[in-house]
mmCIF file of C-alpha atoms in Angstrom:
data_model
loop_
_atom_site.group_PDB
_atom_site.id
_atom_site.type_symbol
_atom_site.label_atom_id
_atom_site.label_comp_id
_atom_site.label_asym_id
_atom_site.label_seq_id
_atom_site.Cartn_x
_atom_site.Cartn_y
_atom_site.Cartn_z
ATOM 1 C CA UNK A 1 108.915 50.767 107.217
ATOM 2 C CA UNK A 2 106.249 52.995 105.950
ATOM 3 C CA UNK A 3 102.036 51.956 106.671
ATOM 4 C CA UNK A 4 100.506 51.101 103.961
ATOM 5 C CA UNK A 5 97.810 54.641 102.649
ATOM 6 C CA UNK A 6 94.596 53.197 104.359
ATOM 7 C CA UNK A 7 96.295 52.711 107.868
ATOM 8 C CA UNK A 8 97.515 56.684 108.182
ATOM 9 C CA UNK A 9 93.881 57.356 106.712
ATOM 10 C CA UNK A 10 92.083 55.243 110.017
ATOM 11 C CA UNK A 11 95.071 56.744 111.648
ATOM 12 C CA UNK A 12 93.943 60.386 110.830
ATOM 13 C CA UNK A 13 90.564 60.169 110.707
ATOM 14 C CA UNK A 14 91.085 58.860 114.812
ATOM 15 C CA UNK A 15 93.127 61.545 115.454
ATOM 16 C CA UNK A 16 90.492 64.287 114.523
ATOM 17 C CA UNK A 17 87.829 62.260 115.765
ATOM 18 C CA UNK A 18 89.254 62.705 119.274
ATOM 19 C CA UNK A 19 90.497 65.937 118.779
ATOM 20 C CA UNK A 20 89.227 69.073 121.209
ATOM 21 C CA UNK A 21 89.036 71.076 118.229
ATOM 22 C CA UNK A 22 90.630 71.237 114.935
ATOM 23 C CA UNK A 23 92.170 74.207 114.140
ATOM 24 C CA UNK A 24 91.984 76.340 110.773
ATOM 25 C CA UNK A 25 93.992 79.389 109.678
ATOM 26 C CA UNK A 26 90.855 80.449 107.631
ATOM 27 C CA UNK A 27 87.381 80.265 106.494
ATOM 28 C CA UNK A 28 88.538 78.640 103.310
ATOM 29 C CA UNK A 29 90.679 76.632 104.315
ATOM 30 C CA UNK A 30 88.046 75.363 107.120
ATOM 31 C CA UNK A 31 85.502 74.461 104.260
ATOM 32 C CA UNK A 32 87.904 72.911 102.137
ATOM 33 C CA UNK A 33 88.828 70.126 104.772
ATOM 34 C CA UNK A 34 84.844 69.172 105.361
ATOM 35 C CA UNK A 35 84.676 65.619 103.856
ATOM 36 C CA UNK A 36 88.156 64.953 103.307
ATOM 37 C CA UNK A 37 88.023 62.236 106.251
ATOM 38 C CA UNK A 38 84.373 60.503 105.861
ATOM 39 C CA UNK A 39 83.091 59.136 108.677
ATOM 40 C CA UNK A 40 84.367 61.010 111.583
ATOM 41 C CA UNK A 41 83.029 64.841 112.918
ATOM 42 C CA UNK A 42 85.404 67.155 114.639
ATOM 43 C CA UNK A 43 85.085 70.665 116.196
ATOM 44 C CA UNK A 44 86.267 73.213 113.645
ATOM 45 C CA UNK A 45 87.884 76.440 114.737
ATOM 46 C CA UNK A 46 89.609 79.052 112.946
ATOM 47 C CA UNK A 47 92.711 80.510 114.352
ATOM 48 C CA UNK A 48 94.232 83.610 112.827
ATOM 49 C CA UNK A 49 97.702 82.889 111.045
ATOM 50 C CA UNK A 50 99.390 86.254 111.242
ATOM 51 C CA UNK A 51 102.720 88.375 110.815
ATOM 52 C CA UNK A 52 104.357 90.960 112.592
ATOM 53 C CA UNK A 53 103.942 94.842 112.000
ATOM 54 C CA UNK A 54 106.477 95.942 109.014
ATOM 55 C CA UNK A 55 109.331 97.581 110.653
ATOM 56 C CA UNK A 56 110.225 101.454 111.469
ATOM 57 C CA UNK A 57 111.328 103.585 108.921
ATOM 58 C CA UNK A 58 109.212 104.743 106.418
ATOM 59 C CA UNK A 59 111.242 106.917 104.464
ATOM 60 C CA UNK A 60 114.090 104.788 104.214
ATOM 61 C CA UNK A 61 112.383 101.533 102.595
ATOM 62 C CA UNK A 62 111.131 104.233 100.294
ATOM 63 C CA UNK A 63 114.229 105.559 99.664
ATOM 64 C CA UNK A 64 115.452 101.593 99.204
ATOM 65 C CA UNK A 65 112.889 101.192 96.540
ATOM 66 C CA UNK A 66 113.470 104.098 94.613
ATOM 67 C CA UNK A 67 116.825 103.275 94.378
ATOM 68 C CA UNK A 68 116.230 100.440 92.354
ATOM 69 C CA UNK A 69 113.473 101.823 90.650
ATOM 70 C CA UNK A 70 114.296 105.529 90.579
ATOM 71 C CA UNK A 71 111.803 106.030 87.412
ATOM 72 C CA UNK A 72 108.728 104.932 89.697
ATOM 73 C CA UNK A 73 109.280 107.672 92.363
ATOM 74 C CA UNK A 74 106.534 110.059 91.345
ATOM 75 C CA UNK A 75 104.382 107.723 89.210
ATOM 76 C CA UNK A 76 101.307 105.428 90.318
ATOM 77 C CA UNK A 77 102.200 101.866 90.126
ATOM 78 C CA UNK A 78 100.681 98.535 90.816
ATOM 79 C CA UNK A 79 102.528 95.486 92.707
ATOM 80 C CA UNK A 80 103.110 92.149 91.989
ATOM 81 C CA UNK A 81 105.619 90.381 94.675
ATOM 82 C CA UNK A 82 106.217 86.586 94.827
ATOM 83 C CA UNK A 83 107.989 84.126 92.861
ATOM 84 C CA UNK A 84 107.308 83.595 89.117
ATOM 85 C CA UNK A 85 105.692 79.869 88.838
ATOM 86 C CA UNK A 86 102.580 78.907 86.567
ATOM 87 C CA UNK A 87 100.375 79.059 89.816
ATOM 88 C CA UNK A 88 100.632 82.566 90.394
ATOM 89 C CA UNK A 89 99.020 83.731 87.245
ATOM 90 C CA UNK A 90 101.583 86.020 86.070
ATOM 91 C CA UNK A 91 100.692 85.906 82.473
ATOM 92 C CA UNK A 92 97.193 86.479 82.919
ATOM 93 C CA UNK A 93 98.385 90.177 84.878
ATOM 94 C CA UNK A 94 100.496 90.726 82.013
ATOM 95 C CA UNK A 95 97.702 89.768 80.022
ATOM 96 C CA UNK A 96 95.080 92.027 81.793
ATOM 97 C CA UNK A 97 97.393 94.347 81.964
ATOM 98 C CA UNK A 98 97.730 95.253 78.310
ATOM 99 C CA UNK A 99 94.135 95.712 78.427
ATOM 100 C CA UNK A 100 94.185 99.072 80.593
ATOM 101 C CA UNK A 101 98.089 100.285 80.220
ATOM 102 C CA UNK A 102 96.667 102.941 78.399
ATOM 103 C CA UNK A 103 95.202 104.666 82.109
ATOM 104 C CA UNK A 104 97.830 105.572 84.237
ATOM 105 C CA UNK A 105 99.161 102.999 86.709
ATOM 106 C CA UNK A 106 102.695 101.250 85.554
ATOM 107 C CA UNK A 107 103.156 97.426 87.135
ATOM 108 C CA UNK A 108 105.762 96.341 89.296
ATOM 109 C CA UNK A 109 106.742 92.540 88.592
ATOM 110 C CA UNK A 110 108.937 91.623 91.268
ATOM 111 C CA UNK A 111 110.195 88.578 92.609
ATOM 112 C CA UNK A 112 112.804 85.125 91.910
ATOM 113 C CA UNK A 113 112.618 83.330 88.673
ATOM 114 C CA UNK A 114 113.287 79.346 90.100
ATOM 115 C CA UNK A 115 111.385 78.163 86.517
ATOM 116 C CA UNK A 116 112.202 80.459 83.500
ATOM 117 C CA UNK A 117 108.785 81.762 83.549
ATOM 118 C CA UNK A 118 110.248 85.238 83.581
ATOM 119 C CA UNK A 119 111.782 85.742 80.338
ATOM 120 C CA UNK A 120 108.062 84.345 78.814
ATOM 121 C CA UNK A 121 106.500 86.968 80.707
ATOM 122 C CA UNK A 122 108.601 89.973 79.166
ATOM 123 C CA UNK A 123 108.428 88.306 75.672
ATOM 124 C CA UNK A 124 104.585 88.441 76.348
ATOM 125 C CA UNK A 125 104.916 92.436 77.769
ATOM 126 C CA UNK A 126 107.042 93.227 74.499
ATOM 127 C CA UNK A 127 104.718 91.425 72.195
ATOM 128 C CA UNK A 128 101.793 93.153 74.134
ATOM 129 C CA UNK A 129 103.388 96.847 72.819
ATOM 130 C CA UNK A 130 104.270 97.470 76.797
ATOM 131 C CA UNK A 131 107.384 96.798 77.832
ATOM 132 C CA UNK A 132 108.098 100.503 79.074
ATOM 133 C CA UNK A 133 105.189 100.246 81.607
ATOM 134 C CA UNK A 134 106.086 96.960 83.054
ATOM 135 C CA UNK A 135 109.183 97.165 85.248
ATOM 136 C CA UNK A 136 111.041 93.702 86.959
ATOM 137 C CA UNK A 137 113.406 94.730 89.713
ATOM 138 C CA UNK A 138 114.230 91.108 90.553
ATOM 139 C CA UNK A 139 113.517 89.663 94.148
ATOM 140 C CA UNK A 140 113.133 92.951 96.974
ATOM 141 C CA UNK A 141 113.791 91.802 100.358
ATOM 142 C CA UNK A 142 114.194 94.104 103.360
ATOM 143 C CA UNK A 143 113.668 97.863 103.196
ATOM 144 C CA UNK A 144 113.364 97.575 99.396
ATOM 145 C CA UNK A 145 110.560 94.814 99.752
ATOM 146 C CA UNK A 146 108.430 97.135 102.667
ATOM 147 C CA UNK A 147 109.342 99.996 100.337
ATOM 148 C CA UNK A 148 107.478 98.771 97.083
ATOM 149 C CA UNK A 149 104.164 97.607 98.931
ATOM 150 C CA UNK A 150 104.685 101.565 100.692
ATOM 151 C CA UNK A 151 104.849 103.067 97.046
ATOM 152 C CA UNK A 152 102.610 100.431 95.495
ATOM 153 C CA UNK A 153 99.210 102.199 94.941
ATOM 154 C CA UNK A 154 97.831 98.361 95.152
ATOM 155 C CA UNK A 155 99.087 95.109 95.634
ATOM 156 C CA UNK A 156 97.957 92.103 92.847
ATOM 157 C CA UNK A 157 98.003 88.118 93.307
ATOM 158 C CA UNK A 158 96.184 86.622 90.251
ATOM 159 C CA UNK A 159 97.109 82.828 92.080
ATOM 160 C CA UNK A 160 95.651 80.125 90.918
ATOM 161 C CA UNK A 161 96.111 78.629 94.231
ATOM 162 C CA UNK A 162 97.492 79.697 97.646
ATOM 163 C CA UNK A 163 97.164 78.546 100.800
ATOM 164 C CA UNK A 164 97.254 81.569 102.825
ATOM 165 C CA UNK A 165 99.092 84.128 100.846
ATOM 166 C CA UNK A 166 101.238 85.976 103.879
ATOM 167 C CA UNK A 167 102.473 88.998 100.982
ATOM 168 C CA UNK A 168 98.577 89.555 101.280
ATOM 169 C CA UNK A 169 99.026 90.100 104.786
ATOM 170 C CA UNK A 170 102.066 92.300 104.811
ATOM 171 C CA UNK A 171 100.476 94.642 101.573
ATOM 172 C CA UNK A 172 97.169 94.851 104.150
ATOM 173 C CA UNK A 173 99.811 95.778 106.893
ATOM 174 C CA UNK A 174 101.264 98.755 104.954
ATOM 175 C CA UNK A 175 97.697 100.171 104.136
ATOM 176 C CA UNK A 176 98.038 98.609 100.877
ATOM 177 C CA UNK A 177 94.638 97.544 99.363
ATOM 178 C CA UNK A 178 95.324 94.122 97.610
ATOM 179 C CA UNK A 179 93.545 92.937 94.535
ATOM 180 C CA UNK A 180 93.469 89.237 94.343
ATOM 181 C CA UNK A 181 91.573 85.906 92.917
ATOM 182 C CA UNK A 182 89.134 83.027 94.910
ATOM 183 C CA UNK A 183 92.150 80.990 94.921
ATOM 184 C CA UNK A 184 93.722 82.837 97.544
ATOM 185 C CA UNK A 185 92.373 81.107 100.649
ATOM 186 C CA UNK A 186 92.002 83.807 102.442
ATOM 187 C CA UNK A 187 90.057 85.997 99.737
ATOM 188 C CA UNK A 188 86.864 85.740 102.308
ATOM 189 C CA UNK A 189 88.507 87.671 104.842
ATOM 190 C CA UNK A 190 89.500 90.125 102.410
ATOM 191 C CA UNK A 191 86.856 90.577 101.148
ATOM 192 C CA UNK A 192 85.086 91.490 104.563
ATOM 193 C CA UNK A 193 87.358 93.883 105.233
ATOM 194 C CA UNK A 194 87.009 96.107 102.587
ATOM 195 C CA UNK A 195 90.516 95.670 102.399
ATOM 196 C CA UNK A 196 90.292 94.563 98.746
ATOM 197 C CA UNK A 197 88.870 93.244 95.655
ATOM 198 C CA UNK A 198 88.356 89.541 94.594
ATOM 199 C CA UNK A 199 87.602 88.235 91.193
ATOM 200 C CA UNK A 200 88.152 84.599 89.347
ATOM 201 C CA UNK A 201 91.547 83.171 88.257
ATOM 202 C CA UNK A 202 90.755 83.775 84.409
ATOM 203 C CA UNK A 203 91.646 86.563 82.127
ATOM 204 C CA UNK A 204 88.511 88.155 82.458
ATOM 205 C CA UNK A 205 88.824 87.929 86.129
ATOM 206 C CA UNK A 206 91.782 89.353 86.673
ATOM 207 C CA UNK A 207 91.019 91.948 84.029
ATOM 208 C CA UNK A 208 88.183 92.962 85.802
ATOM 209 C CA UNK A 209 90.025 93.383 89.117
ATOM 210 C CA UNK A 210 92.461 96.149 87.502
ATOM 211 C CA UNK A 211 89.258 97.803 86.025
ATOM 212 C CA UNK A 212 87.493 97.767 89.089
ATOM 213 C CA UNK A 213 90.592 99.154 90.870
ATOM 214 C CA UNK A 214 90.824 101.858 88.328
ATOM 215 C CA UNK A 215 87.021 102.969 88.202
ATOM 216 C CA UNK A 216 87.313 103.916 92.046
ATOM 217 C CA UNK A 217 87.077 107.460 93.111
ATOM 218 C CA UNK A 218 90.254 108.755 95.047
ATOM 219 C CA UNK A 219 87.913 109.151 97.942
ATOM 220 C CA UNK A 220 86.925 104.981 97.511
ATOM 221 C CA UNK A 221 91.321 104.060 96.851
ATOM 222 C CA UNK A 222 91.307 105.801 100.659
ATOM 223 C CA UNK A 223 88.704 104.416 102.308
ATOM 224 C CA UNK A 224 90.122 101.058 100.947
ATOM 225 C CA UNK A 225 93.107 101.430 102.538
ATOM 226 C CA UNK A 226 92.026 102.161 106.082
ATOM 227 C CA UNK A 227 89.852 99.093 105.344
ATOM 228 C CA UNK A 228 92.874 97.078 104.259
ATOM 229 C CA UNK A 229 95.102 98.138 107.705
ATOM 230 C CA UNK A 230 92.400 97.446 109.849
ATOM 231 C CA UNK A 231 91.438 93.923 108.330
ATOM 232 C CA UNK A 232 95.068 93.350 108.839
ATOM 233 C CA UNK A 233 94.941 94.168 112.686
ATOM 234 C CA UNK A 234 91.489 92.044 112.896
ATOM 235 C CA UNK A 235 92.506 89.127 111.070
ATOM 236 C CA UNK A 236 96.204 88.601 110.154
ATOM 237 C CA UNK A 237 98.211 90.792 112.725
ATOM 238 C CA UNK A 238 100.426 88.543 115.321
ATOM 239 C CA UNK A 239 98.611 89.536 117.833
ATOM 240 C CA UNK A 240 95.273 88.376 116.411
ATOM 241 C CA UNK A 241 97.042 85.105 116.081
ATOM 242 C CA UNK A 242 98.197 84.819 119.864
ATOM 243 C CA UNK A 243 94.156 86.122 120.759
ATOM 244 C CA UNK A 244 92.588 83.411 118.483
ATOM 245 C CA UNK A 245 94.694 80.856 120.053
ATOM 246 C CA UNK A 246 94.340 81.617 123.765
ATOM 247 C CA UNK A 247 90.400 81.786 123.362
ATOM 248 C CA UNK A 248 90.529 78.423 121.887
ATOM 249 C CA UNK A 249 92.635 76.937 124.567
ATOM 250 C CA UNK A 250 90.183 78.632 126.854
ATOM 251 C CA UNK A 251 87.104 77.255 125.071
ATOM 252 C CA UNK A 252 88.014 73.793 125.190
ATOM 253 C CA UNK A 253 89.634 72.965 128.205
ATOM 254 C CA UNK A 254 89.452 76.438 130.728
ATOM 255 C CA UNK A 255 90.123 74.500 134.034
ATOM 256 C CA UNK A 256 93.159 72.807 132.277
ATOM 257 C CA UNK A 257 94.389 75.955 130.217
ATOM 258 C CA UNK A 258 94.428 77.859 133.723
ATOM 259 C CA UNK A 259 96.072 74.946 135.384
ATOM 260 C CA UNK A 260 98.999 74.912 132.442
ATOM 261 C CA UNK A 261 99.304 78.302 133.068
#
């Protein structure tokens, strides 16, 4: 039989009250929790969440990509990749989008349809006068997937919620600078990286991300994207994970972590 709501609440609240440390995949996420369980203090600590490296092969995921999209392969394009629901702000890209189609980027809307929200979103593009600049290859997986964050000239997530975000991660590990909102828990690391650019969920938000994107000198769109690799490697590589962890288990119980060991 299920316990009644307030028993798991004393339940929980005991369990991080005698907990070595509770651990946090980021600096948002960290804050969020503070309060959540009254009463009781615990030891926060943020452990990186990470992914692996993209895989070998360059040329061939860019090959993959073209192939779908063979009318992006010498034009400048921006990325959206993730699944079309009301959270991810979709319609306010399209939205902001329209604004600045007339400068030279195209967009990249790519990803499953599980709600119907796509066939709104190209009614808005058409309605908008820009259906030739917005292009929807369906969901990319595999060398087509690493292939489009390669090409992409910057990756977008205009979420109005997300608790990590791990296409963040894998646009940061292709060099990829990544233009995203506060919602994205992770926006703080981002943002000191240099890796990208963070605005509000709104319209004017996310309209002032692509602007922002646009105004910066080719010399700034470089230096962004060593920034955006090497926040990767600091904060969201596998390894960084596996390093985060280990000097946690070290911090809180050394003689015991060695003895495990």
């Amino acid at each position: 039989m299920e316990k009644p709501a307030q028993f798991r609440v004393k339940t929980n609240s005991r369990v991080l009250r005698d907990a070595a440390a509770v651990l946090f995949t980021c600096e948002e996420e960290r804050r969020r929790a503070r309060g959540v369980f009254r009463g009781y203090s615990y030891a926060e600590r943020i452990v990186a969440f990470g992914t692996a490296d993209p895989p070998a092969g360059v040329e061939s995921q860019l090959a993959a990509f073209h192939r779908l999209l063979p009318e992006l392969k010498n034009r400048r394009f921006l990325l959206f990749l993730g699944r079309f629901h009301a959270k991810k702000g979709c319609d306010l890209l399209v939205e902001a989008f329209s604004k600045i189609a007339a400068s030279d980027p195209d967009l990249v809307m790519a990803g499953p349809d599980q709600s119907g929200l796509k066939s709104k979103l190209i009614a808005q593009a058409a309605k908008a006068g820009i259906a030739d600049r917005v292009h929807w290859p369906g969901m990319l997986a595999g060398d087509a997937k690493w292939g489009a964050f390669r090409a992409a000239e910057a990756f977008v997530l205009p979420s109005h919620q997300e608790n990590f975000g791990i296409v963040v991660a894998e646009a940061m590990a292709c060099a990829t600078p990544v233009l995203l909102t506060d919602k994205v828990n992770i926006w703080r690391e981002v943002q000191m990286s240099g890796g990208g650019l963070v605005r509000h969920d709104t319209s004017e938000g996310i309209e002032s991300l692509l602007r922002s994107w646009l105004a910066l000198s080719d010399d700034g769109k470089s230096a962004m994207r060593a920034h955006a690799r090497a926040g990767f490697e600091r904060h969201f590589r596998i390894e960084a994970a596996a390093r985060d962890l280990i000097t946690a288990l070290h911090s809180i119980s050394p003689r015991g972590f060695h003895e495990a060991a």
